[in-house]
CSV table of C-alpha atoms in Angstrom, one decimal:
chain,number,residue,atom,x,y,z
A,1,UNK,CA,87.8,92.8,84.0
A,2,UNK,CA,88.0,96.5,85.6
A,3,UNK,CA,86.3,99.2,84.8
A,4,UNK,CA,89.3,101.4,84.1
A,5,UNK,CA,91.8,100.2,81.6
A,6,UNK,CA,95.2,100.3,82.4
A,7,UNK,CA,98.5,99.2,80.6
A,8,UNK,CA,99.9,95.9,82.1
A,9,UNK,CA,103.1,96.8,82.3
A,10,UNK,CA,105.5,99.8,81.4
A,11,UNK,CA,109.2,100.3,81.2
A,12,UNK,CA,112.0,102.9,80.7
A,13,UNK,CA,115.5,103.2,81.3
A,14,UNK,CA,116.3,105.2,84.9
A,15,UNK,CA,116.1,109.3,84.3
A,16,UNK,CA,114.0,108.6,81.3
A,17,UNK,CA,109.9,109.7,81.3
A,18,UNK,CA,107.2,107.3,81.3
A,19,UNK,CA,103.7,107.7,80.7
A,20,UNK,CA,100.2,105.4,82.5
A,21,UNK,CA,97.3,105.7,80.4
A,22,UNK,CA,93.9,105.0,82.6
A,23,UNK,CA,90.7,105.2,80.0
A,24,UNK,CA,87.4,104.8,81.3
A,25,UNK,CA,83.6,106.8,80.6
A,26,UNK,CA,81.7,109.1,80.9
A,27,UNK,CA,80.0,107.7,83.8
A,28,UNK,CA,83.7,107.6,85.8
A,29,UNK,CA,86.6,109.7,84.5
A,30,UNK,CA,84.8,111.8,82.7
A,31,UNK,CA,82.3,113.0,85.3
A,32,UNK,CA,84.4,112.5,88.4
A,33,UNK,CA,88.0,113.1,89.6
A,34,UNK,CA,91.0,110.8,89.3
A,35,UNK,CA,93.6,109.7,91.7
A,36,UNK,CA,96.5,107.8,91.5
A,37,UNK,CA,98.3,105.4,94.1
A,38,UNK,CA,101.8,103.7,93.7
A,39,UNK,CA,102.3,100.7,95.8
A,40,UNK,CA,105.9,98.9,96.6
A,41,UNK,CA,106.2,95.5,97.2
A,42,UNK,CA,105.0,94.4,100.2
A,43,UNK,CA,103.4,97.8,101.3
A,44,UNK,CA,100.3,99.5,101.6
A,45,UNK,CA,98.9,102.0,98.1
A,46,UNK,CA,100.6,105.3,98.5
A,47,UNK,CA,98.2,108.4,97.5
A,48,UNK,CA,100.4,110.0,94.6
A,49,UNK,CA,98.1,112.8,92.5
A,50,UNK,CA,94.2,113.1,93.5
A,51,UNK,CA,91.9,115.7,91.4
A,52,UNK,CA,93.0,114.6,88.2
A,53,UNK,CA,96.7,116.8,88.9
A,54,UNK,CA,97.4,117.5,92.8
A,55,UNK,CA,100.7,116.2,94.6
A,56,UNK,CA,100.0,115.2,98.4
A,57,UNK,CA,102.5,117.3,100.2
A,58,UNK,CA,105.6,115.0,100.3
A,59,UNK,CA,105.1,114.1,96.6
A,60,UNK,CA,107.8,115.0,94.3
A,61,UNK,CA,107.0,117.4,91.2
A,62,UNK,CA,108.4,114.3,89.0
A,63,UNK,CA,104.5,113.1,89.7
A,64,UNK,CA,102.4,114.7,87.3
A,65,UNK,CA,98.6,113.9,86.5
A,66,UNK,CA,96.1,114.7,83.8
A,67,UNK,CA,93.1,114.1,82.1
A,68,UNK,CA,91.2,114.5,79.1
A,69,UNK,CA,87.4,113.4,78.3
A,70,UNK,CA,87.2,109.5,79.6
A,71,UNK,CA,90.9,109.4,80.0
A,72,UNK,CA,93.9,110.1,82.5
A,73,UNK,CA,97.3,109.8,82.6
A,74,UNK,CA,100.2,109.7,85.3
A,75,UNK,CA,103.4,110.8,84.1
A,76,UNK,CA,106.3,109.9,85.8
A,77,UNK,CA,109.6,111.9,85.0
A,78,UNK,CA,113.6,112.0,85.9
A,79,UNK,CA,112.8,107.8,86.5
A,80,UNK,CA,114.5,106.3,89.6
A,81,UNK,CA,115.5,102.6,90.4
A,82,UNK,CA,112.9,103.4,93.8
A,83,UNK,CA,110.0,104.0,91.3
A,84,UNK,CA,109.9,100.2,90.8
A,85,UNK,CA,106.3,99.7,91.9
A,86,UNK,CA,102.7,98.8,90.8
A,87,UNK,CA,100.6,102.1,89.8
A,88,UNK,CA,96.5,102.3,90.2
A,89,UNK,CA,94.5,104.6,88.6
A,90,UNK,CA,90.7,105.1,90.8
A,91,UNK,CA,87.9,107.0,90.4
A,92,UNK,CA,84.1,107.3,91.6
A,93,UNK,CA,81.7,105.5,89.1
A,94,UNK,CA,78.4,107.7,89.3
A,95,UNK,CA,76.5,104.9,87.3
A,96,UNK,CA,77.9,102.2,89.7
A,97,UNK,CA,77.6,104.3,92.6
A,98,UNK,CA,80.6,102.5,93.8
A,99,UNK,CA,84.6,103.3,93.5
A,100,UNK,CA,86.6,101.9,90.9
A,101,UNK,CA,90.2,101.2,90.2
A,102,UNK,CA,92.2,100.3,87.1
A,103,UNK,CA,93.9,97.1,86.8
A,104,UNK,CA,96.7,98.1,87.8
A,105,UNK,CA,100.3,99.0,85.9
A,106,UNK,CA,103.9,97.5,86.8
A,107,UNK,CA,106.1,99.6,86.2
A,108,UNK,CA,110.1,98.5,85.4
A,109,UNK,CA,113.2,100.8,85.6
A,110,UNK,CA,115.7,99.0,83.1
B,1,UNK,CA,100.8,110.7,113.9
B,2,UNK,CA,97.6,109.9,111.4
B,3,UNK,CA,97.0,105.8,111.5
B,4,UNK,CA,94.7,103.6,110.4
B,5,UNK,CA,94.8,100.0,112.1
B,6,UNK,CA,92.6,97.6,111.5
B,7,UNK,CA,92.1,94.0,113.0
B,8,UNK,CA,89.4,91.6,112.8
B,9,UNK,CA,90.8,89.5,110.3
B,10,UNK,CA,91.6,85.6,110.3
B,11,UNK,CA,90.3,82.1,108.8
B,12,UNK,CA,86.7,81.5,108.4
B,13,UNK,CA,84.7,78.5,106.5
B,14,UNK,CA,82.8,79.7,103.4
B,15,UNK,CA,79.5,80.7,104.0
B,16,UNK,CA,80.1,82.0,107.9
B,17,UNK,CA,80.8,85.8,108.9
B,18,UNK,CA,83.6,88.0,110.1
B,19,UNK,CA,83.6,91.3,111.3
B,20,UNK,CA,86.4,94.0,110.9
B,21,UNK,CA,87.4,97.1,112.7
B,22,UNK,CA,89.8,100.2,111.9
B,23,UNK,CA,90.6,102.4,114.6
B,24,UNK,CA,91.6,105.5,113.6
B,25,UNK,CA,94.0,108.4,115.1
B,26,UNK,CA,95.7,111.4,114.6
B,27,UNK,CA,93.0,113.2,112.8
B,28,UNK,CA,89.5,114.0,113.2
B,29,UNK,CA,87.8,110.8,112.1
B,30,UNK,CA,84.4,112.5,111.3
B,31,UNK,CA,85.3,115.2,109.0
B,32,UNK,CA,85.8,112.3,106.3
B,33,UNK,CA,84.8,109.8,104.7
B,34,UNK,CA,85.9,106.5,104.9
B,35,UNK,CA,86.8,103.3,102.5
B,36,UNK,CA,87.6,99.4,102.5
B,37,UNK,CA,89.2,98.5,99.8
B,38,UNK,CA,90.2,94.7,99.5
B,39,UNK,CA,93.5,93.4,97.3
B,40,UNK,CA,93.8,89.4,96.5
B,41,UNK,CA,97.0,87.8,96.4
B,42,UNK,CA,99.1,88.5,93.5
B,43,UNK,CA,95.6,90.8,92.2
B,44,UNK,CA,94.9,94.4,92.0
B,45,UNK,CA,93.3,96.7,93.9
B,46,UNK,CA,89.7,96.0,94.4
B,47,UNK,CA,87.0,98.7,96.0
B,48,UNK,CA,85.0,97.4,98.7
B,49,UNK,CA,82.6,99.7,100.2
B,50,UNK,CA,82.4,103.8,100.9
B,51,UNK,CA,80.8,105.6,103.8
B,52,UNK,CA,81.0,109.1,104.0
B,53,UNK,CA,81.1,111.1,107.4
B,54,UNK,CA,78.0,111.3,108.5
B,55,UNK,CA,76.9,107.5,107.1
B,56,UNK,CA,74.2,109.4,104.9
B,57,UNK,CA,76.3,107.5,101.5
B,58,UNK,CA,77.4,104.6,101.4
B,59,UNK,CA,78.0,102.4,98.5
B,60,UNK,CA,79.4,98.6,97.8
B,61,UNK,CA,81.0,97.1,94.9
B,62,UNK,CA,78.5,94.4,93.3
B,63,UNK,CA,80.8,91.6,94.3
B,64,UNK,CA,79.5,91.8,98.2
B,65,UNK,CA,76.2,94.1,97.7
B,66,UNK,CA,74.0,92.4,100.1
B,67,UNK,CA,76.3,90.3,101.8
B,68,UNK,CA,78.6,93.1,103.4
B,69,UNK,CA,77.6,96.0,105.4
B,70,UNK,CA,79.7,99.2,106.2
B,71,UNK,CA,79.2,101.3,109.3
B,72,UNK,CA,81.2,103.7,111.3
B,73,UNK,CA,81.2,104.7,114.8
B,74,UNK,CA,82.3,108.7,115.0
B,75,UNK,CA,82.3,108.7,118.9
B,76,UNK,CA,85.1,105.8,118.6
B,77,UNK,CA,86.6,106.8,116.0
B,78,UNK,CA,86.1,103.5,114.0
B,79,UNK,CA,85.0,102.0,110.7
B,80,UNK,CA,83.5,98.5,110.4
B,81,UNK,CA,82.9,96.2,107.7
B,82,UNK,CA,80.9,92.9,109.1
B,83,UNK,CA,81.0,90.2,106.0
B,84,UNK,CA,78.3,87.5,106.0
B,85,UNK,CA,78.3,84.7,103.4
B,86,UNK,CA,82.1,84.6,103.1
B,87,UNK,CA,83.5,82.8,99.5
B,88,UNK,CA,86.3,81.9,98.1
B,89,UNK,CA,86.9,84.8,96.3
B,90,UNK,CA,86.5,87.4,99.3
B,91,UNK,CA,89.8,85.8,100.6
B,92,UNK,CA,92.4,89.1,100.6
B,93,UNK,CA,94.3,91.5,102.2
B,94,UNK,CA,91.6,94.4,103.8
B,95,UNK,CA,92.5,97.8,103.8
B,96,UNK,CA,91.2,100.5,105.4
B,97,UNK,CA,91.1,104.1,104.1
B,98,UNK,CA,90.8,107.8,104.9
B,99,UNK,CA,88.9,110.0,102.1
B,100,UNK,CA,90.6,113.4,101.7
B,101,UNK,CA,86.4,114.7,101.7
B,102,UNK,CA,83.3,114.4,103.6
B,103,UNK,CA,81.2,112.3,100.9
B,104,UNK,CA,82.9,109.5,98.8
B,105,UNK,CA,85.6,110.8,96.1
B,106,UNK,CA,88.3,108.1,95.8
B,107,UNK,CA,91.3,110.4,97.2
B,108,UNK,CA,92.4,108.2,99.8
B,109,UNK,CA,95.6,109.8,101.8
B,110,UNK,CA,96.1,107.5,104.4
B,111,UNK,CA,96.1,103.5,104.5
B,112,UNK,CA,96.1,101.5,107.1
B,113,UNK,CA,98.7,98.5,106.7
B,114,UNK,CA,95.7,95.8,106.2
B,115,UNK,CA,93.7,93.2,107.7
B,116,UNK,CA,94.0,89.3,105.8
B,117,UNK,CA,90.9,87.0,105.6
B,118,UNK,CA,91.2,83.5,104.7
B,119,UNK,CA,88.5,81.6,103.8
B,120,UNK,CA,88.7,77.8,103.9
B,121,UNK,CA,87.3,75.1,105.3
């Protein structure tokens, strides 16, 4: 069970929008900031938004990040096939003392 | 180029110890700190342990508080993470990470391409 709750899976049809939720406390979003990875098959976790809503340089504006209170959310517009991936939502856990990530969301491009 | 390599990793029996290393390049390893950060097959991402640059913070997940240590070696330009007590369950794929700050703060830029412990007997 992880700390930061995460949607199992997601899906849209390519070009469409899609939305990850990533809800956690006060103790870890709301206290600290939020970054997001995406990770391809087979590959190492990619740094996509850190902050709560900056882009890596390399990152394309289609990667937006937010939060609000205890939760976050990546939003992922103008959907490509290439965005087939699993997504991770992470944050520091001042409670914990220790790093946490979400789940973990598949996303699907129909 | 910024890299992360680590190596270390291998088959061990439950209960003995393994030590890993990532070498780092292509930036300056002591202006950040570092992570491990552990993924089981076909499982999520999991946290490991934190260090931040000067080894004045460092924090572990509950799952290997006690039975893991992390340490780091500015001069070389490496991170460690030595294991002891190795279960079933610390059987993964070990990656090695670069904080974007100084102390820990999750924003990890740059991944090294991992590091798998098995543990069987």
């Amino acid at each position: 069970q992880s700390v930061l709750t995460q949607p199992p899976s997601v899906s849209a049809a390519p070009g469409q929008k899609v939305t990850i939720s990533c809800s956690g406390s006060s103790s870890n979003i709301g206290n600290n900031y939020v970054s997001w990875y995406q990770q391809l098959p087979g590959t190492a976790p990619k740094l996509l938004i850190y902050d709560n809503n900056k882009r890596p340089s390399g990152i394309p504006d289609r990667f937006s990040g937010s939060k609000s209170g205890t939760s976050a959310t990546l939003a992922i517009t103008g959907l490509q096939t290439g965005d087939e991936a699993d997504y991770y939502c992470g944050t520091w856990d001042s409670s914990l003392s220790a790093g946490v990530f979400g789940g973990g969301t598949k996303l699907t491009v129909l | 180029e910024v890299q992360l390599v680590e190596s270390g990793g291998g088959l061990v029996q439950p209960g003995r110890s393994l030590r890993l290393s990532c070498a780092a390049s292509g930036f300056t390893f002591d202006d950040y700190a570092m992570h491990w950060v552990r993924q089981a097959p076909g499982k999520g991402l999991e946290w490991v342990a934190g260090i931040s640059w000067n080894s004045g913070s460092i924090g572990y997940a509950d799952s290997v508080k006690g039975r893991f240590t992390i340490s780091r070696e500015n001069a070389k330009n490496s991170l460690y993470l030595q294991m002891n007590s190795l279960r079933g369950e610390d059987m993964a794929l070990y990656y090695c990470a670069k904080d974007m700050q100084e102390q820990l703060d999750l924003g990890m830029d740059v991944w090294g391409q991992g590091t798998t412990v098995t543990v069987s007997s």
